[in-house]
Amino acid sequence: MTANIIYLKDYAVPNFLVESLDLNFDLYEHETIVTSSALYYKNPESDQDNTLLLDGEEHEIVSVMIDGKDFSDYSTDDHSLTLNNLPDSCEVQIVTKIHPELNTQLEGLYKSGDKFTTQCESQGFRKITYYMDRPDVMTVFSTRITADKNHYPILLSNGNKIDSGDLDDDRHFVSWEDPFKKPAYLFALVAGDLDHIEDSFTTMSGRDIILQIFTESKNITKVPFAMDSLKRSMKWDEERFGREYDLDLFMIVAVDDFNHGAMENKGLNIFNSEAIFATPETNTDAEHIYVERVVAHEYFHNWTGNRVTCRDWFQLSLKEGLTVFRDSEFTADMHSRSVKRVEDVRLLRDYQFKEDASPMAHPIRPESFEEIRNFYTMTVYEKWAEVIKMYQTILWVEGFRKGMDLYFDRHDGQAVTTEDFLAAMADANDHDFSQFSLWYSQAGTPEVWVKSSYDSEAKTYTLAFTQSCPPTPETKNKKPFIIPIQYGLLDQDGQEIEHGMITLDEFSNTHVLEWIESEPIPSLLRDFSAPVNLKYNYSHSDYAFLMQHDTDEFNRFEAAQRFALELLIERVHKVSTSISQDFIDAFRVLLTDSDLDNSLRAEAIIIPSETMITETIAENIDPVAIHNAREAISAQLAEKFETEFRSIYDNLNTDKAYKLEAKDIWDRKLKNIALKYLSLLGDMSLANIQYNSATNMTDVMWALSCLVSRENTHKQAALDHFYDKWNSDTNVINKWFKLQSMSASDDTLATLQALEKHPLFDITNPNKIRSVFTCFAMWNNKHFHAADGSWYSLIADKVIALNTINSQVGSRLSKAMINWKQLEPKRWALLKAQLERILVTPDLSNDIAEVVRKSLET
């Protein structure tokens, strides 16, 4: 299969622009008629001729008219309609017929249950009608929707509702108008039998905004938390960034069939129901925070993505990474800033660093791509958010706000580039960020080595830094990055004697600190001030000291992680099966320090993930050995600190009424981590008691995860009880699927086969695929990487099946297989064989083909 590569250097302005676009949808059960009327005019910046190329896929042309007259000077292929010899300005009306009811790819207009809905980012609009489906073509949209009134009483689209009425044959219509220019990927339409809740928000300028969240009547009690989250988001964006909502109406719709978490369509956000439903009975604390964050993320896109959008898809991080940074700051302000930092870094290391080390590694803003749907990556979202955070670290909060204000002032209503964002930051602060742009164009995770020396006579302490970055597909020889290193120095009593920031800008930088009275212990890369792998030769006693005394909360967590990681790797390599006494002593302090906030304590006592161990070892990996090593050390800690864990559990396991407040959330998490450790001792009675007495889903799921993790007398009864209670709730039953697919229990493989045949499993639903097969392949290393390779074959089968059902979901599932070169030789060969089998699948989709081919070629 030949790759169709798109290059940034080939970008050309559109030869036509669009003054306005009117859309008319006639929705029927077995077809939809779409009438598109666009006013095109020649782009004065274009030197191309008057040929208009419109994107379009999977629909039938009924008619084409130019300025009200039939037009025949056109040609079509599978992906486009070409109109020849157009005047400099004209109205182009195209009538097409499409079939949403057959659309399992969930792009464009499709059916989710009994609802019509859309997903147009990145290139879904072309499956609705022929149009210039590119983000730099922005226009005002008006939409009229006609449908059966009994089956589809609610008809929604972007903007403000301007008209509605009844028609013959029990049909009705609603018309919408969006006064703000937008690209086609932000178009949205929903039609269905929906209920809604309504609230309002008064902006800082005194405008009253109507807020509505739509879902089926049976789920209407699950959305008030999302409404409260929306109002908090709107208030925070005004206070932090001065951004006020612009339309008179803001709507959210929940759907069950969705390829993503949510979509920021202007004024009409469409959400995967898992990202919008939240009650204490059906959702965990973590899921509540996730819902709050996703609601905020999509709302924040109104300015970082909608009002200011990306010029082309190479600039995708400009809206996504920037908005991830904004939603991360929001969550930190709503809950715990230290814990949010820990969570973000854990996510980055487990997934984005893994991506950087994979065949799919790419720069934040690459020079080329093949399939845009494969470009929605951890690098674009999470790494770019870290780069945005570095702007704020260098400029401080005030300077960053000045840059954001200038960015909005300059580019409101425009489609722009990452260079435009950098220029706004630089100009607003009179700061040279030219070298900083290397973070956009160079892939990979930089490595920073640090050496220190102390001169007792001169009272100076020297830190010598060396940076490099491993070769990646786009370039072998990297230039030095700008890397801000926040640091602190601690004396032997644990007192901080100095703190500051050192900015690296060469391959080697040396920094001399004066007036240092005694040799300090350095606390480096505080708050994880740059997305790098920092390497300093800390001793075990240094780690233990920092675990107990570091005044930076993130680095106190970091010392525990790094110390535990070394012990885990020793265990994997069979260097040692014991736990360092230094670690035991420091771990005890974390468990018993009454002055340490429970939020940080809960995070610090979770040992590094199997993914982090894998990425640190990096080659000749035996994933089962890594799993076993982590289980063994966890069990040793449980045995060593049984008394302390039991004390934590008993003190926090109270009859206190459930509250979704910061202290209660972290108390529950610490209690349940203690329960997890205690369950490793083999007695599941405590977990069983909690499962049967729990009054909220957080405690239920922690207890059930303990019971499902290995064979015991309580496991099946708990699973049966959970299923009987929740089998009518789609999202809750997905948790039941997930727990079983991720279990280390010896019967998990037979269970997985049974889950695939379960009547509630549906291979056309992305949430179900993620709950069973993606969870298994990504997180169940013990079984997915079984020595005989049998489960590589099963996942390959699912990727092949998804090729014709939903290739986006299939492409994401295939990414669980691409780091095969890290494995030991036997598994390496077995997994490679399955990738080769996928690659020769007839009519393999571009998105799956790109992932698999790159993994085999790199």
XYZ file of C-alpha atoms in Angstrom, residues 236-486:
251
model
C -13.045 30.590 35.817
C -12.332 31.519 32.176
C -13.561 35.026 32.808
C -11.435 35.426 35.932
C -8.263 33.729 34.704
C -8.187 34.703 31.012
C -10.853 37.415 30.638
C -12.788 35.306 28.127
C -16.563 35.740 28.032
C -19.034 33.509 26.175
C -20.409 35.114 23.012
C -23.699 33.438 21.943
C -27.025 33.670 23.798
C -27.282 29.886 24.143
C -24.863 27.114 25.063
C -25.968 23.496 24.565
C -24.526 20.059 25.326
C -25.904 16.751 24.031
C -24.968 13.290 25.353
C -24.714 10.337 22.927
C -23.635 6.732 23.534
C -21.842 6.138 20.219
C -18.889 8.485 19.886
C -15.294 7.974 18.790
C -13.917 10.540 21.220
C -14.653 12.017 24.647
C -16.448 15.111 23.374
C -16.483 17.728 20.608
C -16.432 21.512 20.934
C -18.789 22.418 18.054
C -19.670 26.089 18.336
C -22.562 26.481 20.780
C -23.547 22.790 20.536
C -21.047 20.494 22.229
C -21.602 16.785 21.596
C -20.382 14.484 24.355
C -19.757 10.814 24.722
C -22.215 9.977 27.512
C -19.325 8.595 29.598
C -17.884 12.114 29.690
C -21.078 13.882 30.825
C -23.049 11.575 33.169
C -22.013 11.754 36.830
C -23.747 10.843 40.083
C -22.234 9.437 43.298
C -24.221 6.210 42.800
C -23.004 5.590 39.231
C -19.626 7.351 39.007
C -16.403 7.372 40.985
C -14.693 10.473 42.335
C -12.143 10.245 39.509
C -14.935 10.061 36.948
C -16.591 13.159 38.422
C -13.328 15.072 38.065
C -12.954 13.714 34.522
C -16.455 14.933 33.609
C -15.712 18.342 35.112
C -12.463 18.547 33.189
C -13.953 17.495 29.829
C -16.836 19.953 30.200
C -14.294 22.673 30.915
C -12.054 21.587 28.035
C -14.813 21.742 25.444
C -16.115 25.048 26.785
C -12.609 26.580 26.779
C -12.340 25.649 23.103
C -14.838 28.437 22.413
C -11.836 30.765 22.395
C -8.877 28.400 21.924
C -10.133 26.483 18.919
C -13.337 28.164 17.752
C -12.892 31.942 17.866
C -9.199 31.382 17.081
C -8.780 28.152 15.128
C -5.918 26.375 13.371
C -4.937 27.275 9.816
C -4.340 23.640 8.842
C -4.195 20.282 10.630
C -0.432 20.572 11.126
C -1.344 23.226 13.697
C -3.724 20.915 15.593
C -1.773 21.261 18.837
C -2.442 24.997 18.704
C -5.999 24.360 19.793
C -5.763 20.984 21.551
C -2.589 21.291 23.613
C -3.389 24.876 24.547
C -6.854 23.862 25.708
C -5.483 20.869 27.640
C -3.217 23.314 29.470
C -6.199 25.516 30.247
C -8.359 22.664 31.521
C -5.438 21.378 33.606
C -5.054 24.779 35.265
C -8.806 24.844 35.895
C -8.779 21.407 37.543
C -5.776 22.391 39.656
C -7.647 25.465 40.914
C -10.813 23.462 41.591
C -9.061 20.671 43.527
C -5.385 20.120 44.426
C -2.639 21.724 42.347
C -0.003 19.258 43.579
C -2.134 16.198 42.863
C -3.101 17.520 39.422
C 0.573 17.929 38.626
C 1.268 14.368 39.733
C -1.607 13.052 37.609
C -0.519 14.993 34.530
C 3.090 13.831 34.790
C 2.061 10.229 35.397
C -0.094 10.383 32.243
C 2.725 11.983 30.267
C 5.303 9.409 31.301
C 3.065 6.385 30.880
C 1.710 7.337 27.453
C 3.377 10.318 25.760
C 6.944 9.286 26.597
C 5.974 5.831 25.340
C 4.713 7.438 22.125
C 7.972 9.377 21.757
C 9.849 6.072 21.928
C 7.557 4.364 19.410
C 7.416 4.206 15.605
C 4.585 6.752 15.792
C 6.825 9.417 17.340
C 6.292 12.807 15.735
C 6.963 16.475 16.493
C 4.231 18.624 18.009
C 3.969 20.342 14.651
C 5.346 17.921 12.043
C 6.463 18.596 8.500
C 4.213 15.843 7.135
C 1.520 13.339 8.019
C -0.375 10.559 6.276
C -3.732 10.167 8.008
C -5.019 13.106 10.038
C -7.072 10.855 12.302
C -3.808 9.317 13.569
C -2.561 12.774 14.505
C -4.834 13.058 17.553
C -2.087 11.851 19.844
C -0.662 12.275 23.331
C 2.051 14.415 21.738
C -0.467 16.871 20.294
C -2.524 17.012 23.489
C -0.321 16.343 26.509
C 3.172 17.250 25.333
C 2.022 20.530 23.819
C 0.233 21.315 27.095
C 3.589 20.841 28.827
C 5.234 23.166 26.309
C 2.531 25.765 26.995
C 3.242 25.332 30.702
C 6.910 26.088 29.994
C 5.881 29.427 28.478
C 4.137 30.177 31.781
C 7.113 28.926 33.814
C 9.472 31.222 31.918
C 7.147 34.266 31.782
C 5.334 33.649 35.076
C 1.544 33.790 35.244
C 1.340 37.537 34.595
C 3.547 37.431 31.511
C 1.705 34.429 30.140
C -1.624 36.245 30.532
C -0.214 39.233 28.633
C 0.766 36.902 25.815
C -2.671 35.256 25.751
C -4.411 38.633 25.656
C -2.297 39.725 22.694
C -2.921 36.404 20.950
C -6.695 36.845 21.226
C -6.557 40.519 20.245
C -4.532 39.801 17.138
C -6.244 36.661 15.915
C -9.902 36.636 16.953
C -11.873 35.209 14.029
C -8.776 33.863 12.279
C -7.200 30.503 11.435
C -3.595 30.726 12.619
C -0.328 28.847 13.196
C 1.871 27.867 16.124
C 4.273 30.596 15.008
C 1.506 33.150 15.584
C 1.134 31.939 19.166
C 4.888 32.098 19.777
C 5.019 35.620 18.319
C 2.246 36.812 20.641
C 4.080 35.458 23.690
C 7.358 36.980 22.536
C 5.967 40.384 21.562
C 3.824 40.810 24.673
C 6.818 40.163 26.907
C 9.719 41.437 24.764
C 11.237 37.951 25.029
C 13.168 36.009 22.383
C 11.455 32.651 21.903
C 13.081 31.755 18.567
C 14.989 28.744 19.968
C 11.873 27.670 21.863
C 10.291 26.805 18.511
C 12.432 23.651 18.411
C 9.876 22.109 20.759
C 7.459 22.319 17.817
C 9.674 20.698 15.191
C 11.780 18.077 17.026
C 10.215 14.848 18.279
C 11.382 12.704 21.159
C 11.833 13.111 24.895
C 14.996 15.082 25.759
C 17.354 13.571 28.303
C 19.150 15.811 30.779
C 22.134 14.517 32.742
C 23.187 16.467 35.824
C 26.437 16.332 37.775
C 27.143 18.333 40.917
C 30.239 19.371 42.853
C 30.765 21.332 46.053
C 33.774 23.523 46.865
C 33.886 23.842 50.652
C 36.545 26.568 50.582
C 34.856 28.796 47.983
C 31.395 27.907 49.334
C 30.165 27.262 45.805
C 27.948 24.519 44.463
C 28.157 23.707 40.762
C 25.489 22.019 38.670
C 26.644 20.848 35.242
C 23.884 19.961 32.771
C 24.136 18.032 29.510
C 21.139 17.521 27.212
C 20.490 15.270 24.243
C 17.503 13.794 22.458
C 17.288 10.294 20.932
C 16.945 10.064 17.139
C 13.382 9.976 15.833
C 12.005 9.464 12.314
C 12.006 13.145 11.328
C 15.633 13.871 12.330
C 18.616 12.082 13.789
C 20.692 15.054 14.913
C 18.749 17.294 17.278
C 19.533 20.876 18.206
C 19.490 21.887 21.891
C 16.099 22.703 23.401
C 15.268 25.546 25.764
C 14.686 23.671 29.033
C 13.687 25.467 32.253
C 14.883 23.559 35.328
C 13.286 24.651 38.578
